[in-house]
PDB file of C-alpha atoms and ligand atoms in Angstrom:
ATOM      1  CA  MET A   1      50.822-104.839  26.750  1.00  0.00           C
ATOM      2  CA  ILE A   2      51.149-101.512  28.569  1.00  0.00           C
ATOM      3  CA  TYR A   3      54.102 -99.520  29.919  1.00  0.00           C
ATOM      4  CA  ILE A   4      54.268 -99.116  33.697  1.00  0.00           C
ATOM      5  CA  GLY A   5      56.190 -96.927  36.060  1.00  0.00           C
ATOM      6  CA  ASN A   6      55.866 -94.401  38.855  1.00  0.00           C
ATOM      7  CA  HIS A   7      57.045 -90.939  39.881  1.00  0.00           C
ATOM      8  CA  VAL A   8      60.810 -90.637  40.512  1.00  0.00           C
ATOM      9  CA  SER A   9      62.814 -87.774  41.858  1.00  0.00           C
ATOM     10  CA  VAL A  10      64.874 -85.548  39.540  1.00  0.00           C
ATOM     11  CA  THR A  11      67.324 -84.771  42.395  1.00  0.00           C
ATOM     12  CA  ASP A  12      70.179 -86.897  41.038  1.00  0.00           C
ATOM     13  CA  GLY A  13      69.669 -85.962  37.420  1.00  0.00           C
ATOM     14  CA  TYR A  14      67.973 -87.376  34.418  1.00  0.00           C
ATOM     15  CA  GLU A  15      69.975 -90.538  33.718  1.00  0.00           C
ATOM     16  CA  ALA A  16      69.669 -91.435  37.429  1.00  0.00           C
ATOM     17  CA  MET A  17      65.887 -91.361  37.074  1.00  0.00           C
ATOM     18  CA  GLY A  18      66.011 -93.931  34.315  1.00  0.00           C
ATOM     19  CA  ARG A  19      68.298 -96.155  36.290  1.00  0.00           C
ATOM     20  CA  HIS A  20      66.105 -95.849  39.314  1.00  0.00           C
ATOM     21  CA  GLU A  21      63.015 -96.802  37.392  1.00  0.00           C
ATOM     22  CA  ILE A  22      64.814 -99.857  35.878  1.00  0.00           C
ATOM     23  CA  SER A  23      65.699-100.959  39.396  1.00  0.00           C
ATOM     24  CA  LEU A  24      61.964-100.906  40.238  1.00  0.00           C
ATOM     25  CA  GLY A  25      61.050-102.954  37.220  1.00  0.00           C
ATOM     26  CA  GLY A  26      59.365-100.053  35.292  1.00  0.00           C
ATOM     27  CA  ASP A  27      59.533 -99.102  31.645  1.00  0.00           C
ATOM     28  CA  THR A  28      58.210 -95.606  31.812  1.00  0.00           C
ATOM     29  CA  PHE A  29      58.172 -93.017  34.626  1.00  0.00           C
ATOM     30  CA  ALA A  30      56.984 -89.552  35.649  1.00  0.00           C
ATOM     31  CA  PHE A  31      58.920 -86.729  37.208  1.00  0.00           C
ATOM     32  CA  PHE A  32      58.519 -83.114  38.167  1.00  0.00           C
ATOM     33  CA  PRO A  33      61.106 -81.028  36.238  1.00  0.00           C
ATOM     34  CA  ARG A  34      61.018 -78.690  39.248  1.00  0.00           C
ATOM     35  CA  ASN A  35      59.861 -79.040  42.794  1.00  0.00           C
ATOM     36  CA  PRO A  36      56.223 -80.146  42.628  1.00  0.00           C
ATOM     37  CA  ARG A  37      55.279 -77.050  44.694  1.00  0.00           C
ATOM     38  CA  GLY A  38      56.902 -74.854  42.094  1.00  0.00           C
ATOM     39  CA  GLY A  39      60.259 -73.105  42.463  1.00  0.00           C
ATOM     40  CA  ARG A  40      63.471 -73.390  40.540  1.00  0.00           C
ATOM     41  CA  SER A  41      63.956 -76.327  38.221  1.00  0.00           C
ATOM     42  CA  LYS A  42      66.993 -78.511  38.487  1.00  0.00           C
ATOM     43  CA  ASP A  43      69.896 -77.571  36.212  1.00  0.00           C
ATOM     44  CA  VAL A  44      70.386 -80.294  33.707  1.00  0.00           C
ATOM     45  CA  THR A  45      73.200 -80.861  31.192  1.00  0.00           C
ATOM     46  CA  PRO A  46      72.717 -81.955  27.645  1.00  0.00           C
ATOM     47  CA  GLU A  47      75.031 -84.933  28.319  1.00  0.00           C
ATOM     48  CA  ASP A  48      72.730 -86.069  31.174  1.00  0.00           C
ATOM     49  CA  ILE A  49      69.637 -85.841  28.936  1.00  0.00           C
ATOM     50  CA  ALA A  50      71.425 -87.696  26.147  1.00  0.00           C
ATOM     51  CA  ALA A  51      72.399 -90.398  28.595  1.00  0.00           C
ATOM     52  CA  LEU A  52      68.727 -90.825  29.655  1.00  0.00           C
ATOM     53  CA  ARG A  53      67.594 -90.961  26.053  1.00  0.00           C
ATOM     54  CA  ALA A  54      70.135 -93.685  25.265  1.00  0.00           C
ATOM     55  CA  LEU A  55      69.113 -95.648  28.395  1.00  0.00           C
ATOM     56  CA  ILE A  56      65.364 -95.490  27.699  1.00  0.00           C
ATOM     57  CA  GLU A  57      65.910 -96.505  24.155  1.00  0.00           C
ATOM     58  CA  GLU A  58      68.086 -99.490  25.043  1.00  0.00           C
ATOM     59  CA  ASN A  59      65.506-100.578  27.610  1.00  0.00           C
ATOM     60  CA  ASN A  60      62.468-100.087  25.271  1.00  0.00           C
ATOM     61  CA  PHE A  61      60.752 -97.636  27.577  1.00  0.00           C
ATOM     62  CA  GLY A  62      57.370 -96.241  26.573  1.00  0.00           C
ATOM     63  CA  PRO A  63      56.813 -92.433  26.522  1.00  0.00           C
ATOM     64  CA  LEU A  64      57.583 -90.596  29.758  1.00  0.00           C
ATOM     65  CA  VAL A  65      54.811 -88.679  31.436  1.00  0.00           C
ATOM     66  CA  VAL A  66      56.399 -85.542  32.844  1.00  0.00           C
ATOM     67  CA  HIS A  67      54.283 -83.701  35.421  1.00  0.00           C
ATOM     68  CA  GLY A  68      53.953 -79.915  35.642  1.00  0.00           C
ATOM     69  CA  ALA A  69      54.167 -78.301  39.073  1.00  0.00           C
ATOM     70  CA  TYR A  70      51.025 -78.400  41.267  1.00  0.00           C
ATOM     71  CA  THR A  71      51.331 -74.717  41.903  1.00  0.00           C
ATOM     72  CA  MET A  72      50.777 -73.819  38.317  1.00  0.00           C
ATOM     73  CA  ASN A  73      47.356 -72.261  37.683  1.00  0.00           C
ATOM     74  CA  LEU A  74      46.719 -70.841  34.293  1.00  0.00           C
ATOM     75  CA  CYS A  75      43.215 -69.688  35.340  1.00  0.00           C
ATOM     76  CA  SER A  76      43.825 -68.078  38.747  1.00  0.00           C
ATOM     77  CA  ALA A  77      41.980 -64.787  39.329  1.00  0.00           C
ATOM     78  CA  LYS A  78      45.389 -63.376  40.209  1.00  0.00           C
ATOM     79  CA  GLU A  79      47.186 -62.070  37.124  1.00  0.00           C
ATOM     80  CA  GLU A  80      50.578 -62.602  38.779  1.00  0.00           C
ATOM     81  CA  VAL A  81      49.808 -66.324  39.413  1.00  0.00           C
ATOM     82  CA  ARG A  82      48.701 -66.734  35.756  1.00  0.00           C
ATOM     83  CA  ALA A  83      51.910 -65.071  34.529  1.00  0.00           C
ATOM     84  CA  ASN A  84      54.132 -67.211  36.756  1.00  0.00           C
ATOM     85  CA  SER A  85      52.331 -70.335  35.666  1.00  0.00           C
ATOM     86  CA  LEU A  86      52.774 -69.423  31.993  1.00  0.00           C
ATOM     87  CA  GLU A  87      56.503 -68.891  32.619  1.00  0.00           C
ATOM     88  CA  MET A  88      56.771 -72.216  34.505  1.00  0.00           C
ATOM     89  CA  ILE A  89      54.994 -74.276  31.731  1.00  0.00           C
ATOM     90  CA  THR A  90      57.049 -72.611  29.022  1.00  0.00           C
ATOM     91  CA  ASP A  91      60.341 -73.098  30.876  1.00  0.00           C
ATOM     92  CA  ASP A  92      59.425 -76.837  31.354  1.00  0.00           C
ATOM     93  CA  LEU A  93      58.435 -77.202  27.668  1.00  0.00           C
ATOM     94  CA  VAL A  94      61.620 -75.507  26.458  1.00  0.00           C
ATOM     95  CA  ARG A  95      63.777 -77.863  28.625  1.00  0.00           C
ATOM     96  CA  LEU A  96      61.803 -80.844  27.393  1.00  0.00           C
ATOM     97  CA  GLN A  97      62.524 -80.055  23.725  1.00  0.00           C
ATOM     98  CA  GLN A  98      65.736 -81.965  24.403  1.00  0.00           C
ATOM     99  CA  LEU A  99      63.650 -85.048  25.322  1.00  0.00           C
ATOM    100  CA  PRO A 100      61.282 -85.328  22.366  1.00  0.00           C
ATOM    101  CA  GLY A 101      58.442 -87.772  21.813  1.00  0.00           C
ATOM    102  CA  ASN A 102      57.168 -87.788  25.422  1.00  0.00           C
ATOM    103  CA  PHE A 103      54.221 -86.326  27.334  1.00  0.00           C
ATOM    104  CA  TYR A 104      53.959 -83.217  29.540  1.00  0.00           C
ATOM    105  CA  ASN A 105      50.921 -83.499  31.828  1.00  0.00           C
ATOM    106  CA  PHE A 106      49.516 -80.761  33.951  1.00  0.00           C
ATOM    107  CA  HIS A 107      46.505 -79.896  36.088  1.00  0.00           C
ATOM    108  CA  PRO A 108      44.326 -77.544  34.058  1.00  0.00           C
ATOM    109  CA  GLY A 109      43.856 -75.251  37.039  1.00  0.00           C
ATOM    110  CA  SER A 110      41.213 -73.766  39.402  1.00  0.00           C
ATOM    111  CA  HIS A 111      39.229 -70.764  38.303  1.00  0.00           C
ATOM    112  CA  THR A 112      39.219 -69.406  41.844  1.00  0.00           C
ATOM    113  CA  GLY A 113      35.692 -67.991  41.555  1.00  0.00           C
ATOM    114  CA  GLN A 114      35.924 -66.575  38.017  1.00  0.00           C
ATOM    115  CA  GLY A 115      33.628 -69.178  36.613  1.00  0.00           C
ATOM    116  CA  THR A 116      34.211 -72.100  34.270  1.00  0.00           C
ATOM    117  CA  GLU A 117      33.843 -70.009  31.063  1.00  0.00           C
ATOM    118  CA  THR A 118      36.692 -67.688  32.122  1.00  0.00           C
ATOM    119  CA  GLY A 119      38.673 -70.681  33.277  1.00  0.00           C
ATOM    120  CA  ILE A 120      38.340 -72.413  29.930  1.00  0.00           C
ATOM    121  CA  GLU A 121      39.338 -69.155  28.194  1.00  0.00           C
ATOM    122  CA  GLN A 122      42.402 -68.508  30.364  1.00  0.00           C
ATOM    123  CA  ILE A 123      43.683 -72.089  30.201  1.00  0.00           C
ATOM    124  CA  ALA A 124      43.470 -72.183  26.477  1.00  0.00           C
ATOM    125  CA  ASP A 125      45.092 -68.775  26.119  1.00  0.00           C
ATOM    126  CA  GLY A 126      47.936 -69.922  28.421  1.00  0.00           C
ATOM    127  CA  LEU A 127      48.436 -73.164  26.515  1.00  0.00           C
ATOM    128  CA  VAL A 128      48.601 -71.441  23.127  1.00  0.00           C
ATOM    129  CA  ALA A 129      50.969 -68.858  24.535  1.00  0.00           C
ATOM    130  CA  ALA A 130      53.248 -71.481  26.170  1.00  0.00           C
ATOM    131  CA  ILE A 131      53.468 -73.559  23.025  1.00  0.00           C
ATOM    132  CA  THR A 132      54.032 -70.533  20.832  1.00  0.00           C
ATOM    133  CA  GLU A 133      56.685 -69.146  23.070  1.00  0.00           C
ATOM    134  CA  THR A 134      58.484 -72.554  23.418  1.00  0.00           C
ATOM    135  CA  GLU A 135      58.678 -72.704  19.651  1.00  0.00           C
ATOM    136  CA  ARG A 136      59.904 -69.128  19.414  1.00  0.00           C
ATOM    137  CA  ARG A 137      62.638 -69.622  22.064  1.00  0.00           C
ATOM    138  CA  THR A 138      63.897 -72.886  20.616  1.00  0.00           C
ATOM    139  CA  GLY A 139      63.272 -72.197  16.957  1.00  0.00           C
ATOM    140  CA  THR A 140      61.758 -75.695  16.608  1.00  0.00           C
ATOM    141  CA  GLU A 141      58.323 -77.137  16.699  1.00  0.00           C
ATOM    142  CA  LEU A 142      57.011 -78.406  19.978  1.00  0.00           C
ATOM    143  CA  ALA A 143      58.598 -81.870  20.444  1.00  0.00           C
ATOM    144  CA  ASN A 144      56.232 -83.323  23.006  1.00  0.00           C
ATOM    145  CA  THR A 145      52.500 -83.722  23.513  1.00  0.00           C
ATOM    146  CA  VAL A 146      50.827 -81.675  26.296  1.00  0.00           C
ATOM    147  CA  LEU A 147      48.283 -83.554  28.310  1.00  0.00           C
ATOM    148  CA  LEU A 148      45.386 -82.115  30.354  1.00  0.00           C
ATOM    149  CA  GLU A 149      44.842 -84.287  33.391  1.00  0.00           C
ATOM    150  CA  THR A 150      41.330 -85.408  34.293  1.00  0.00           C
ATOM    151  CA  MET A 151      40.622 -83.883  37.751  1.00  0.00           C
ATOM    152  CA  THR A 152      38.092 -84.515  40.566  1.00  0.00           C
ATOM    153  CA  GLY A 153      36.420 -81.121  40.172  1.00  0.00           C
ATOM    154  CA  LYS A 154      36.868 -80.251  43.810  1.00  0.00           C
ATOM    155  CA  GLY A 155      36.321 -76.561  44.667  1.00  0.00           C
ATOM    156  CA  SER A 156      36.779 -74.510  41.534  1.00  0.00           C
ATOM    157  CA  GLU A 157      39.051 -77.049  39.957  1.00  0.00           C
ATOM    158  CA  MET A 158      38.734 -77.342  36.133  1.00  0.00           C
ATOM    159  CA  GLY A 159      38.828 -80.621  34.290  1.00  0.00           C
ATOM    160  CA  GLY A 160      36.368 -82.523  36.562  1.00  0.00           C
ATOM    161  CA  THR A 161      34.210 -83.323  33.514  1.00  0.00           C
ATOM    162  CA  PHE A 162      35.086 -84.647  30.049  1.00  0.00           C
ATOM    163  CA  GLU A 163      33.072 -81.728  28.666  1.00  0.00           C
ATOM    164  CA  GLU A 164      35.346 -79.156  30.288  1.00  0.00           C
ATOM    165  CA  LEU A 165      38.435 -80.817  28.920  1.00  0.00           C
ATOM    166  CA  ARG A 166      36.869 -80.905  25.457  1.00  0.00           C
ATOM    167  CA  ALA A 167      35.888 -77.209  25.738  1.00  0.00           C
ATOM    168  CA  ILE A 168      39.541 -76.293  26.614  1.00  0.00           C
ATOM    169  CA  MET A 169      40.789 -78.254  23.572  1.00  0.00           C
ATOM    170  CA  ASP A 170      38.157 -76.712  21.300  1.00  0.00           C
ATOM    171  CA  ARG A 171      39.060 -73.223  22.529  1.00  0.00           C
ATOM    172  CA  VAL A 172      42.751 -73.911  21.875  1.00  0.00           C
ATOM    173  CA  ALA A 173      41.903 -74.942  18.309  1.00  0.00           C
ATOM    174  CA  GLU A 174      39.844 -71.809  17.909  1.00  0.00           C
ATOM    175  CA  ILE A 175      42.565 -69.411  19.106  1.00  0.00           C
ATOM    176  CA  ALA A 176      45.350 -71.101  17.276  1.00  0.00           C
ATOM    177  CA  ASP A 177      43.375 -71.707  14.127  1.00  0.00           C
ATOM    178  CA  GLY A 178      43.565 -75.477  14.502  1.00  0.00           C
ATOM    179  CA  ARG A 179      47.287 -75.694  14.660  1.00  0.00           C
ATOM    180  CA  PRO A 180      48.351 -76.901  18.186  1.00  0.00           C
ATOM    181  CA  THR A 181      45.411 -79.232  18.725  1.00  0.00           C
ATOM    182  CA  ALA A 182      47.394 -82.157  17.506  1.00  0.00           C
ATOM    183  CA  LYS A 183      49.874 -81.383  20.352  1.00  0.00           C
ATOM    184  CA  LEU A 184      47.217 -81.802  23.076  1.00  0.00           C
ATOM    185  CA  GLY A 185      45.882 -84.898  24.710  1.00  0.00           C
ATOM    186  CA  VAL A 186      44.434 -86.124  27.987  1.00  0.00           C
ATOM    187  CA  CYS A 187      45.918 -88.057  30.910  1.00  0.00           C
ATOM    188  CA  PHE A 188      43.279 -90.301  32.555  1.00  0.00           C
ATOM    189  CA  ASP A 189      43.670 -90.502  36.315  1.00  0.00           C
ATOM    190  CA  THR A 190      41.662 -93.360  37.746  1.00  0.00           C
ATOM    191  CA  CYS A 191      41.403 -91.866  41.222  1.00  0.00           C
ATOM    192  CA  HIS A 192      40.377 -88.507  39.827  1.00  0.00           C
ATOM    193  CA  VAL A 193      37.681 -89.676  37.417  1.00  0.00           C
ATOM    194  CA  TRP A 194      36.205 -91.923  40.145  1.00  0.00           C
ATOM    195  CA  ASP A 195      36.217 -89.075  42.631  1.00  0.00           C
ATOM    196  CA  ALA A 196      34.663 -86.848  39.933  1.00  0.00           C
ATOM    197  CA  GLY A 197      31.678 -89.342  39.683  1.00  0.00           C
ATOM    198  CA  TYR A 198      32.632 -91.544  36.767  1.00  0.00           C
ATOM    199  CA  ASP A 199      31.883 -95.090  37.864  1.00  0.00           C
ATOM    200  CA  ILE A 200      34.830 -97.109  36.574  1.00  0.00           C
ATOM    201  CA  VAL A 201      33.994 -99.923  38.989  1.00  0.00           C
ATOM    202  CA  ASN A 202      30.524-100.830  37.624  1.00  0.00           C
ATOM    203  CA  ASP A 203      30.748 -99.353  34.153  1.00  0.00           C
ATOM    204  CA  LEU A 204      34.288 -98.930  32.827  1.00  0.00           C
ATOM    205  CA  ASP A 205      33.136 -99.471  29.245  1.00  0.00           C
ATOM    206  CA  GLY A 206      30.487 -96.853  29.740  1.00  0.00           C
ATOM    207  CA  VAL A 207      33.010 -94.314  31.051  1.00  0.00           C
ATOM    208  CA  LEU A 208      35.483 -94.948  28.250  1.00  0.00           C
ATOM    209  CA  GLY A 209      32.551 -94.732  25.764  1.00  0.00           C
ATOM    210  CA  GLU A 210      31.641 -91.399  27.213  1.00  0.00           C
ATOM    211  CA  PHE A 211      35.220 -90.218  27.032  1.00  0.00           C
ATOM    212  CA  ASP A 212      35.203 -91.277  23.354  1.00  0.00           C
ATOM    213  CA  ARG A 213      32.002 -89.441  22.534  1.00  0.00           C
ATOM    214  CA  ILE A 214      32.969 -86.221  24.245  1.00  0.00           C
ATOM    215  CA  ILE A 215      36.780 -86.033  23.773  1.00  0.00           C
ATOM    216  CA  GLY A 216      37.782 -88.926  21.515  1.00  0.00           C
ATOM    217  CA  LEU A 217      39.770 -91.926  22.667  1.00  0.00           C
ATOM    218  CA  GLU A 218      42.621 -90.945  20.293  1.00  0.00           C
ATOM    219  CA  TYR A 219      43.302 -88.144  22.769  1.00  0.00           C
ATOM    220  CA  LEU A 220      43.649 -90.485  25.759  1.00  0.00           C
ATOM    221  CA  ARG A 221      47.433 -90.796  25.738  1.00  0.00           C
ATOM    222  CA  ALA A 222      48.428 -91.824  29.283  1.00  0.00           C
ATOM    223  CA  ILE A 223      46.936 -93.213  32.493  1.00  0.00           C
ATOM    224  CA  HIS A 224      47.570 -92.437  36.156  1.00  0.00           C
ATOM    225  CA  ILE A 225      46.752 -95.659  37.845  1.00  0.00           C
ATOM    226  CA  ASN A 226      45.661 -95.042  41.454  1.00  0.00           C
ATOM    227  CA  ASP A 227      43.160 -96.387  43.903  1.00  0.00           C
ATOM    228  CA  SER A 228      41.047 -93.829  45.812  1.00  0.00           C
ATOM    229  CA  LYS A 229      40.424 -93.428  49.572  1.00  0.00           C
ATOM    230  CA  ASN A 230      36.944 -92.072  48.832  1.00  0.00           C
ATOM    231  CA  ASP A 231      33.609 -92.992  47.230  1.00  0.00           C
ATOM    232  CA  CYS A 232      32.688 -92.339  43.673  1.00  0.00           C
ATOM    233  CA  GLY A 233      31.720 -88.721  43.270  1.00  0.00           C
ATOM    234  CA  ALA A 234      33.311 -87.655  46.633  1.00  0.00           C
ATOM    235  CA  ARG A 235      35.516 -85.024  44.885  1.00  0.00           C
ATOM    236  CA  LYS A 236      38.232 -85.500  47.510  1.00  0.00           C
ATOM    237  CA  ASP A 237      41.368 -86.572  45.545  1.00  0.00           C
ATOM    238  CA  ARG A 238      43.127 -88.757  48.082  1.00  0.00           C
ATOM    239  CA  HIS A 239      45.069 -91.528  46.356  1.00  0.00           C
ATOM    240  CA  GLU A 240      45.356 -95.039  47.820  1.00  0.00           C
ATOM    241  CA  LYS A 241      47.635 -98.040  47.107  1.00  0.00           C
ATOM    242  CA  LEU A 242      46.213-100.377  44.416  1.00  0.00           C
ATOM    243  CA  GLY A 243      43.536-102.711  45.788  1.00  0.00           C
ATOM    244  CA  GLN A 244      43.363-100.945  49.164  1.00  0.00           C
ATOM    245  CA  GLY A 245      40.854 -98.213  48.251  1.00  0.00           C
ATOM    246  CA  LYS A 246      37.273 -97.841  47.104  1.00  0.00           C
ATOM    247  CA  ILE A 247      38.082 -98.602  43.476  1.00  0.00           C
ATOM    248  CA  GLY A 248      39.626-101.933  44.394  1.00  0.00           C
ATOM    249  CA  ALA A 249      41.748-104.602  42.709  1.00  0.00           C
ATOM    250  CA  GLU A 250      39.179-105.943  40.377  1.00  0.00           C
ATOM    251  CA  ALA A 251      38.311-102.648  38.654  1.00  0.00           C
ATOM    252  CA  LEU A 252      41.950-101.650  38.429  1.00  0.00           C
ATOM    253  CA  LYS A 253      42.730-104.946  36.872  1.00  0.00           C
ATOM    254  CA  SER A 254      40.112-104.244  34.218  1.00  0.00           C
ATOM    255  CA  VAL A 255      41.728-100.887  33.520  1.00  0.00           C
ATOM    256  CA  VAL A 256      45.185-102.473  33.116  1.00  0.00           C
ATOM    257  CA  ARG A 257      43.787-105.135  30.779  1.00  0.00           C
ATOM    258  CA  HIS A 258      41.310-102.965  28.849  1.00  0.00           C
ATOM    259  CA  PRO A 259      41.782-103.425  25.073  1.00  0.00           C
ATOM    260  CA  LEU A 260      41.338 -99.719  24.381  1.00  0.00           C
ATOM    261  CA  LEU A 261      44.153 -98.813  26.825  1.00  0.00           C
ATOM    262  CA  GLN A 262      46.867-101.101  25.490  1.00  0.00           C
ATOM    263  CA  GLY A 263      50.183 -99.644  24.452  1.00  0.00           C
ATOM    264  CA  LYS A 264      49.915 -96.601  26.736  1.00  0.00           C
ATOM    265  CA  PRO A 265      52.109 -95.507  29.667  1.00  0.00           C
ATOM    266  CA  PHE A 266      50.560 -96.115  33.075  1.00  0.00           C
ATOM    267  CA  ILE A 267      51.935 -94.162  35.940  1.00  0.00           C
ATOM    268  CA  LEU A 268      51.484 -95.064  39.647  1.00  0.00           C
ATOM    269  CA  GLU A 269      50.867 -92.136  41.976  1.00  0.00           C
ATOM    270  CA  THR A 270      50.042 -94.310  44.944  1.00  0.00           C
ATOM    271  CA  PRO A 271      51.291 -93.483  48.506  1.00  0.00           C
ATOM    272  CA  ASN A 272      54.364 -95.771  48.389  1.00  0.00           C
ATOM    273  CA  GLU A 273      58.124 -95.830  48.873  1.00  0.00           C
ATOM    274  CA  ASP A 274      60.403 -97.805  46.431  1.00  0.00           C
ATOM    275  CA  GLU A 275      59.522-101.228  47.774  1.00  0.00           C
ATOM    276  CA  GLY A 276      55.820-100.630  47.422  1.00  0.00           C
ATOM    277  CA  TYR A 277      56.244 -99.396  43.854  1.00  0.00           C
ATOM    278  CA  ARG A 278      58.421-102.468  43.017  1.00  0.00           C
ATOM    279  CA  GLN A 279      55.526-104.699  44.231  1.00  0.00           C
ATOM    280  CA  GLU A 280      52.774-102.756  42.456  1.00  0.00           C
ATOM    281  CA  ILE A 281      54.764-102.769  39.201  1.00  0.00           C
ATOM    282  CA  ALA A 282      55.297-106.535  39.488  1.00  0.00           C
ATOM    283  CA  ALA A 283      51.626-107.095  40.238  1.00  0.00           C
ATOM    284  CA  ILE A 284      50.576-105.116  37.177  1.00  0.00           C
ATOM    285  CA  ARG A 285      53.124-106.945  35.009  1.00  0.00           C
ATOM    286  CA  SER A 286      51.530-110.254  36.093  1.00  0.00           C
ATOM    287  CA  LEU A 287      48.180-109.035  34.786  1.00  0.00           C
ATOM    288  CA  MET A 288      49.422-107.783  31.425  1.00  0.00           C
ATOM    289  CA  LEU A 289      47.875-109.126  28.342  1.00  0.00           C
TER     290      LEU A 289
HETATM  291 FE1  LIG B 301      48.469 -84.906  38.543  1.00  0.00          FE
HETATM  292 FE1  LIG B 302      47.310 -87.892  38.603  1.00  0.00          FE
HETATM  293 ZN1  LIG B 303      45.380 -86.669  42.540  1.00  0.00          ZN
END
């Protein structure tokens, strides 16, 4: 059994997101706490958050997979971008303290020419600073797990290899003397790993085995389930509807049914409107173990 859902809009508030997802047949969802391109986050009342918490509990939802804004880049060469990103991630984490036990996923960033070593360093510094500042501002321990998303590695994008993700996590442990590592995990995006060159069509077990060796499967906490418009290793990052891309229905079915991935939240980021999501969710439910 897995949890399945898609991205929903925060425009009408938190409880409305839960109701919307239920109407699509889902039992988890993703949302951007602010406009995905950055900008101000939506004001939210404690009552609205409490209503969502009650709703997802009643309906046995799995953990939510909140998504940080695409514009965040903790390893930009520009100091101002790094500072803004740190403030965005901290502000998101502070807000999500009211919604404990869920995941906050973000794109590690692009080193914009600084090199991967600097990228790893700056992402780790930013993460430790964001977690520390969240705990300082709220006076409570971080209530959610922060996930680094597997990326395609296009351009100077970080996180295109399992080794890079491991290195970021190791560096966090080093700076923070081991402490926040337990609060980190990885979100496995099927389109991204495929585009990065991991052949989940012909060797899903091999790819998961490699993930286990390098990062540890206990850190794989959520899945973005997407098809891809491009070939394995293309490093393009163009999502496709399930079964209509180069990954294809058979391989995605194996992902959904994989014994090592049971019990986790799966989020659709396919190019769909509500009706398309409703159909994909139903199709995945019919495959569930
Ligand atoms: Fe993402
Ligand atoms: Fe994704
Ligand atoms: Zn993507």
